[in-house]
Coordinates of C-alpha atoms and ligand atoms in Angstrom, one line a residue:
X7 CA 57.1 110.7 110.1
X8 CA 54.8 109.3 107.5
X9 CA 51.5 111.1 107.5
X10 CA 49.7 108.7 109.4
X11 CA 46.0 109.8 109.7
X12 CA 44.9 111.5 106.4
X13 CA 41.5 111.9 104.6
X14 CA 41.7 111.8 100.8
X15 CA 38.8 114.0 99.6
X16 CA 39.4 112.5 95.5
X17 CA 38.6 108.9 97.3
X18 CA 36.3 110.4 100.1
X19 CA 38.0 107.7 102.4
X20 CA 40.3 107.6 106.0
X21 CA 43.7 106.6 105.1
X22 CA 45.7 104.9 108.2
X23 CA 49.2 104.0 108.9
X24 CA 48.3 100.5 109.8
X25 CA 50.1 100.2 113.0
X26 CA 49.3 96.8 114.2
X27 CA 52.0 96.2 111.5
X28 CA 54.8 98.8 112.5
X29 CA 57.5 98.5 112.9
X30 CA 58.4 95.9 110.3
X31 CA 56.0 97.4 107.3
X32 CA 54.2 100.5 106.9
X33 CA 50.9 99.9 104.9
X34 CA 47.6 102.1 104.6
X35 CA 44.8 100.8 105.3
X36 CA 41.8 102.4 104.0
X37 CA 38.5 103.3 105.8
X38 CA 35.1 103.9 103.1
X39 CA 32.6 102.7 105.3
X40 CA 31.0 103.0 109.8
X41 CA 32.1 98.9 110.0
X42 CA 35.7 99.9 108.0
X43 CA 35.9 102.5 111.0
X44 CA 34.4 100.5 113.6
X45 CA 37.2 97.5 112.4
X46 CA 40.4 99.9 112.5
X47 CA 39.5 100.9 116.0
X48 CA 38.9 98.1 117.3
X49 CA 41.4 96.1 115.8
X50 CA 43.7 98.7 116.6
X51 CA 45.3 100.0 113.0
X52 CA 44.6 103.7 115.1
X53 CA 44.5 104.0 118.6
X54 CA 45.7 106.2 121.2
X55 CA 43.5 108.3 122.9
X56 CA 43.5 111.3 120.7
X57 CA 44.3 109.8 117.6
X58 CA 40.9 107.6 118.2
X59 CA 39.4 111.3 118.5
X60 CA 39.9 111.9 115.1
X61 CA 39.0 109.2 114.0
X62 CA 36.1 108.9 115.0
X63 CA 35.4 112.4 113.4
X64 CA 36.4 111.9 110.3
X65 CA 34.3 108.1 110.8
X66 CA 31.0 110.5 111.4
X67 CA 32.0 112.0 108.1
X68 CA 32.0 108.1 106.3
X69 CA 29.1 107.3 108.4
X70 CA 26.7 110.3 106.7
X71 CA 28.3 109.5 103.4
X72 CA 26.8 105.9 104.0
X73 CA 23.3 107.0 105.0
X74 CA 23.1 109.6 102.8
X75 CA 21.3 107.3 100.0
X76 CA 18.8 105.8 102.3
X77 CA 15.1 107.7 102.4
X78 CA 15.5 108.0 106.2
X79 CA 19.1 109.0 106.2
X80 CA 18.9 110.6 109.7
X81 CA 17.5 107.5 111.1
X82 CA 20.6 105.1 109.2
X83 CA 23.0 108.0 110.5
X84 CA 22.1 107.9 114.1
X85 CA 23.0 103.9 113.8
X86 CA 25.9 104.2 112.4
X87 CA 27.1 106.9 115.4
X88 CA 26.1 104.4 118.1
X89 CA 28.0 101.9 116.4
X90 CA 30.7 103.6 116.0
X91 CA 31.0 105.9 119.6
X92 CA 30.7 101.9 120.7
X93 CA 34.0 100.3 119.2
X94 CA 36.4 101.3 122.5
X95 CA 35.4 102.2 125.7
X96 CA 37.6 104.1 127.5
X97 CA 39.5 106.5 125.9
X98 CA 36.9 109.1 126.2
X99 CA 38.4 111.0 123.0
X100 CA 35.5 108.6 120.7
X101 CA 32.6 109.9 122.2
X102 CA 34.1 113.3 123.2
X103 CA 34.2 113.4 119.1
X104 CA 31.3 112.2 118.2
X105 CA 29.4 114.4 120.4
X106 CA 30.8 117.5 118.7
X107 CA 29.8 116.5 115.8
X108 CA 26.0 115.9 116.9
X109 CA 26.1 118.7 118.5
X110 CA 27.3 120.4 115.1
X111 CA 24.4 118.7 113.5
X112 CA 22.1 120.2 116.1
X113 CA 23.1 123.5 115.2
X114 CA 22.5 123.3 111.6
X115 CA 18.8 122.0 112.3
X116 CA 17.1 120.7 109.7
X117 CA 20.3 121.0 107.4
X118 CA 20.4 118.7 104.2
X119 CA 22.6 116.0 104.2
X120 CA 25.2 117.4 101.6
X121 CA 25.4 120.8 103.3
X122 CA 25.9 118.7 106.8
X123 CA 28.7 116.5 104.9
X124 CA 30.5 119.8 104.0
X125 CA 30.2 121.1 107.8
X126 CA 31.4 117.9 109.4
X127 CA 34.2 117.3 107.3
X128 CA 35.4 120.8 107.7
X129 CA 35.1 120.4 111.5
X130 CA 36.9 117.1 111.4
X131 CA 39.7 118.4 109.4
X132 CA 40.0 121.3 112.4
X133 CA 39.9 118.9 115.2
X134 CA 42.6 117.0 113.6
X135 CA 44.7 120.4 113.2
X136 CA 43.8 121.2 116.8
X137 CA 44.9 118.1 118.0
X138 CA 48.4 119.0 116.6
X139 CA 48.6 122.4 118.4
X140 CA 47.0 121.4 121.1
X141 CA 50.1 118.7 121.9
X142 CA 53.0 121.1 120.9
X143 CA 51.3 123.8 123.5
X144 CA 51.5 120.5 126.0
X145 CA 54.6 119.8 125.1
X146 CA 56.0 122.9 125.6
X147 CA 54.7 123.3 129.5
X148 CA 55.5 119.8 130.0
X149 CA 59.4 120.2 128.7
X150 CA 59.8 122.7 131.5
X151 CA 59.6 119.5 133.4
X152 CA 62.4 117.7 132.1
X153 CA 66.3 118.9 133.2
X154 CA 69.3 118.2 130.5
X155 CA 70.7 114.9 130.9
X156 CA 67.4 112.8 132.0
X157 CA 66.2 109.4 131.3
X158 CA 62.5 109.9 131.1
X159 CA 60.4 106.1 131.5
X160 CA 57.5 106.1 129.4
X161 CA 54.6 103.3 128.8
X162 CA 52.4 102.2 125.9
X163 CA 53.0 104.7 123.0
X164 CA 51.4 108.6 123.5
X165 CA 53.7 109.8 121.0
X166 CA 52.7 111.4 117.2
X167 CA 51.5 107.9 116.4
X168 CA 48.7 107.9 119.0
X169 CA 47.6 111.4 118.7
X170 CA 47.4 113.7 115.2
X171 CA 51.3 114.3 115.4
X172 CA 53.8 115.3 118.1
X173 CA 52.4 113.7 120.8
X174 CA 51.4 113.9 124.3
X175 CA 54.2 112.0 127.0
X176 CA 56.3 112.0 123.8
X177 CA 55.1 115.5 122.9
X178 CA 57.0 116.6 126.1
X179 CA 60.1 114.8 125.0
X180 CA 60.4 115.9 121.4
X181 CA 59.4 119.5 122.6
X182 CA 62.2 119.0 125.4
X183 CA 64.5 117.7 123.0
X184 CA 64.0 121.0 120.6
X185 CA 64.6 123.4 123.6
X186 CA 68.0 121.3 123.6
X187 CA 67.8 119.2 126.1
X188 CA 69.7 116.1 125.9
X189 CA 67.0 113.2 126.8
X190 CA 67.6 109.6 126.7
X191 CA 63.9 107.4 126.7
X192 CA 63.1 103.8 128.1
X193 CA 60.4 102.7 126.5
X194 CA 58.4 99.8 128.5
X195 CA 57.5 97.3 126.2
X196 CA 54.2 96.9 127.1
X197 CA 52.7 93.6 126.5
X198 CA 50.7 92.2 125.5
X199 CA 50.1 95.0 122.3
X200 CA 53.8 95.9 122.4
X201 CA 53.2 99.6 121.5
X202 CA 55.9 100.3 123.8
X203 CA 58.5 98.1 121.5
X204 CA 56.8 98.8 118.5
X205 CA 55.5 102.0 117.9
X206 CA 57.4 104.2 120.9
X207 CA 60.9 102.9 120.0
X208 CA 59.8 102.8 116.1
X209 CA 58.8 106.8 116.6
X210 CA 61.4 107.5 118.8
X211 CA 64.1 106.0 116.7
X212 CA 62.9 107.9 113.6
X213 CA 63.3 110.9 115.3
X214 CA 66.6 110.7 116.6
X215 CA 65.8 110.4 119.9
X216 CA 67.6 108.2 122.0
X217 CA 65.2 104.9 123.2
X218 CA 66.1 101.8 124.4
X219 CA 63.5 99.3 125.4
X220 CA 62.6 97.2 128.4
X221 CA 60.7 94.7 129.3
X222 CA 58.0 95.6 131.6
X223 CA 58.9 93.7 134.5
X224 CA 63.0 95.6 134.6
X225 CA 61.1 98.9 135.8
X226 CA 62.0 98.0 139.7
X227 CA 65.4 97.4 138.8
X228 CA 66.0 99.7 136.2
X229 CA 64.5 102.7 138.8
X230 CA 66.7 101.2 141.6
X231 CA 69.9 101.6 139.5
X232 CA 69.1 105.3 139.7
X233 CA 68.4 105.0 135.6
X234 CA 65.4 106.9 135.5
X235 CA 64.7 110.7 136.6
X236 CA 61.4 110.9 135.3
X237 CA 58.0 109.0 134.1
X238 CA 55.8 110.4 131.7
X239 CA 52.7 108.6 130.2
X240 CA 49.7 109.5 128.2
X241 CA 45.9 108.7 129.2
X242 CA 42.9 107.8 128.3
X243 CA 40.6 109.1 130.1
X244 CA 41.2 111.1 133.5
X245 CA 38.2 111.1 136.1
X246 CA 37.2 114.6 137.7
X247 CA 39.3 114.1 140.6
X248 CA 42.5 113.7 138.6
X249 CA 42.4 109.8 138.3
X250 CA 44.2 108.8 135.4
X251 CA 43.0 105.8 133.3
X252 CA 45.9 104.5 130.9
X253 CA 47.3 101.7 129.4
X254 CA 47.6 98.5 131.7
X255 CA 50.8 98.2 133.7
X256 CA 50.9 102.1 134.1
X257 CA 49.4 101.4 138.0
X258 CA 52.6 99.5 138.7
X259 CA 54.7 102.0 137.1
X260 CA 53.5 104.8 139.5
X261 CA 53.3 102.5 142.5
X262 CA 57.3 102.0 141.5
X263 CA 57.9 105.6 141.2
X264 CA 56.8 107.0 144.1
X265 CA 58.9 103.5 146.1
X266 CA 61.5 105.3 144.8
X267 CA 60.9 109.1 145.0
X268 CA 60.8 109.3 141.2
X269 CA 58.1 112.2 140.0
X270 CA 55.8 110.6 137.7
X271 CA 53.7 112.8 135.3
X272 CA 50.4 112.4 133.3
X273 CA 50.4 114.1 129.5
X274 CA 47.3 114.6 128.5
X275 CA 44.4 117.1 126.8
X276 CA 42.0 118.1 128.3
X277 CA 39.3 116.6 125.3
X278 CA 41.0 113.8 127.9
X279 CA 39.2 114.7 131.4
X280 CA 35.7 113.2 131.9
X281 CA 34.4 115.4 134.1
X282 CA 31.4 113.7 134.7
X283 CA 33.2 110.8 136.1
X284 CA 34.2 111.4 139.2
X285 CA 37.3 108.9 140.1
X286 CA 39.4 106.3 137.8
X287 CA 37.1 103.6 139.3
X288 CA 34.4 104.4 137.6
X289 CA 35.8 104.2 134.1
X290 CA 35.3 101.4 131.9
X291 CA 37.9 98.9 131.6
X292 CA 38.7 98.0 128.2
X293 CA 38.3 94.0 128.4
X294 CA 40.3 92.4 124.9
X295 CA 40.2 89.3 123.5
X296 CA 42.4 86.8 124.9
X297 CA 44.4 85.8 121.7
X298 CA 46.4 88.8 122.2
X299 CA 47.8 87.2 125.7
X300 CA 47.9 83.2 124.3
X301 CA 49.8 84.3 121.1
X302 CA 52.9 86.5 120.2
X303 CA 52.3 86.7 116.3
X304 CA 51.1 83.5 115.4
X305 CA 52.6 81.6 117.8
X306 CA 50.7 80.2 120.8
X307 CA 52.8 81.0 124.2
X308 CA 50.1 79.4 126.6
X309 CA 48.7 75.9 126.8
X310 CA 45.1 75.1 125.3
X311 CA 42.7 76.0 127.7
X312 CA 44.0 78.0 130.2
X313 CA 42.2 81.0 130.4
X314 CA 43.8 84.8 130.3
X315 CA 43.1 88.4 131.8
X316 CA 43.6 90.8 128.8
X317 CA 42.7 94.4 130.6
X318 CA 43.8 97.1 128.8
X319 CA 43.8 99.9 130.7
X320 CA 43.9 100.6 135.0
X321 CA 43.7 103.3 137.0
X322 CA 46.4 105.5 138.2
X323 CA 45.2 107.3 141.7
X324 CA 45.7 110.7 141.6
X325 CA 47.8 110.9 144.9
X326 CA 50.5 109.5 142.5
X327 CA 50.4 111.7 139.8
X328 CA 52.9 114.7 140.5
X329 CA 51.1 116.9 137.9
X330 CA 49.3 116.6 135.1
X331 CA 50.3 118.4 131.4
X332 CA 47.6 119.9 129.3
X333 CA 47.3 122.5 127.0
X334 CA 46.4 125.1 129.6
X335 CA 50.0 124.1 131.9
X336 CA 50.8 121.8 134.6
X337 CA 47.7 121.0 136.8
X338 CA 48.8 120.3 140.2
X339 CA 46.6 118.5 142.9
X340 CA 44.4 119.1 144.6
X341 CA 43.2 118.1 140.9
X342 CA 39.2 118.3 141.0
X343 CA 40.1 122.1 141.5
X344 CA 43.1 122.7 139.0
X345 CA 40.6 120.6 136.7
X346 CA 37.7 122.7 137.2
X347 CA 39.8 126.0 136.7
X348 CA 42.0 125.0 133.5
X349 CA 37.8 124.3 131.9
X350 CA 36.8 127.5 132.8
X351 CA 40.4 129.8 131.9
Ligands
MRU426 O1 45.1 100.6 123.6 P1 45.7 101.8 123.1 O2 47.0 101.6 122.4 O3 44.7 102.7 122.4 O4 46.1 102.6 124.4 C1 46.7 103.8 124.3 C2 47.2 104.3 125.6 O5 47.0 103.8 126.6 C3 48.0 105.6 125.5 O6 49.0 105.6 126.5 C4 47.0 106.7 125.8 O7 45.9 106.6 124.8 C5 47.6 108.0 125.6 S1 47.7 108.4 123.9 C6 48.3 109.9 123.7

């Protein structure tokens, strides 16, 4: 696939697959700036848990090259962190990030600002590679998961797309597919962002990988038919007792697996698990603007004035979640203690 997170050192600048735009074009859009940053989160050009992770890195990088010609650059830098460990709040990737960086910054002590320039952007450039091991080590436990011949569910997009590369549900499935397994994907649509129809199926497709897309509301019928053997998602943050906050809808689609016996599974790293929040319900709730509800494209689909819920993420309980897949193997419940072991192995 297209490089789709890259920092151009000639430019000194974030360059983005723009994927509020995929799957019909695929345009860069180019971050110079702690408000460019602060917009392509937001607005969603990146997103995915881990793929906001490194952006935000590489933002902290854009944000010192900003303050660095003000007389009190440490003061204009320490704004333009806030502002940007502020543009989501859930996936807990963003300030995971940005706190590695300050805490680089610590380090160095009174470092000047070019020598910390040099430091950060070396580290960001290793947290983006490490996000790309860090899945394909994921994806190899988690594809001991998946037999030859299933139909693995999958919600919202944690594929390459939403991480550096490879991904994290859809790390599992590509690794699976490499040991040879012969998988077939249903990707839920997942209104009202659509990264299941845009960006899953676009990935999948480009891959090779068989995908064929529902709407949200077939899951009880399709899992009825007997046409799914598996459910794997992503997250975006998981509490300390295994809790797992992901894209909106993903509640339901556990709730529906476990109706009909199907084992439903959590992908995720562990630069994922909050362990200082101790269950799902007490992560923030990503609340979006209402336009992306009223209107598909331009088109309004509601009548003027009626108002809209737009939350973006809930919270799977952990009694749900048959194991979770991280870079240090399958955590099993009870999960506050596979949790605390797989920090400290
Ligand atoms: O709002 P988004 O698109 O950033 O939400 C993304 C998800 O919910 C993904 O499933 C999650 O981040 C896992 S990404 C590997």
């Amino acid at each position: 696939m297209t490089e789709h997170i890259q920092f151009s050192d000639d430019q000194y600048a974030l360059l983005l697959l723009d994927q509020r735009i995929l799957p019909t074009r695929e345009e860069t859009f180019v971050c110079r700036t702690t408000d460019d940053t602060v917009y392509a989160l937001q607005t969603m050009v990146v997103r995915g848990a881990p793929a906001i992770g490194v952006t935000a890195a590489y933002g902290c990088c854009l944000a010192l090259r900003e303050a660095r010609s003000q007389d009190d650059w440490r003061s204009a830098l320490a704004a333009n962190l806030d502002k940007l460990e502020r543009a989501r709040p859930t996936a807990v990737n963003l300030s995971w990030a940005v706190r590695l960086m300050r805490a680089l910054h610590e380090e160095l002590g009174d470092v000047r600002a070019e020598d910390l320039a040099k430091a950060w952007l070396t580290r960001a450039k290793q947290l983006h590679a490490e996000d790309i091991e860090t899945n394909r080590r994921m994806g190899s436990f988690g594809a001991e998961l998946i037999e030859d011949g299933d139909t693995v569910m999958t919600h919202c997009n944690a594929g390459a797309l939403a991480t550096a590369g490879h991904g994290t549900a859809l790390g599992v499935i590509y690794s699976a597919v490499e040991q040879g397994k012969k998988i077939k994907v249903i990707a839920n649509e997942t209104r009202p962002f659509l990264q299941g129809a845009r960006l899953t199926a676009y990935e999948l497709h480009k891959a090779g990988v068989p995908v064929t897309v529902a709407c949200d509301n077939a899951c009880a019928l399709l899992m009825k038919r007997g046409m799914v053997q598996k459910v794997v998602v992503g997250a975006d943050r998981i509490a300390a007792n295994g809790d797992a906050v992901n894209k909106i809808g993903t509640f339901g689609v556990a709730l529906l697996a476990k109706h009909f016996g199907i084992p439903f599974y959590v992908a995720a790293p562990l630069s994922t698990i909050d362990r200082d929040t101790p269950t799902g319900d007490d992560i923030p709730i990503e609340d979006r603007t209402p336009r992306e509800v009223t209107h598909v494209g331009d088109t309004q689909i509601t009548p003027d004035g009626v108002p809209v819920y737009n939350f973006a993420f809930d919270p799977t309980p952990a009694e749900l979640i048959h194991g979770i897949v991280t870079e240090k193997g399958v955590l099993r419940a009870p999960y506050e203690a596979s949790i605390k072991k797989a920090f400290e192995g």
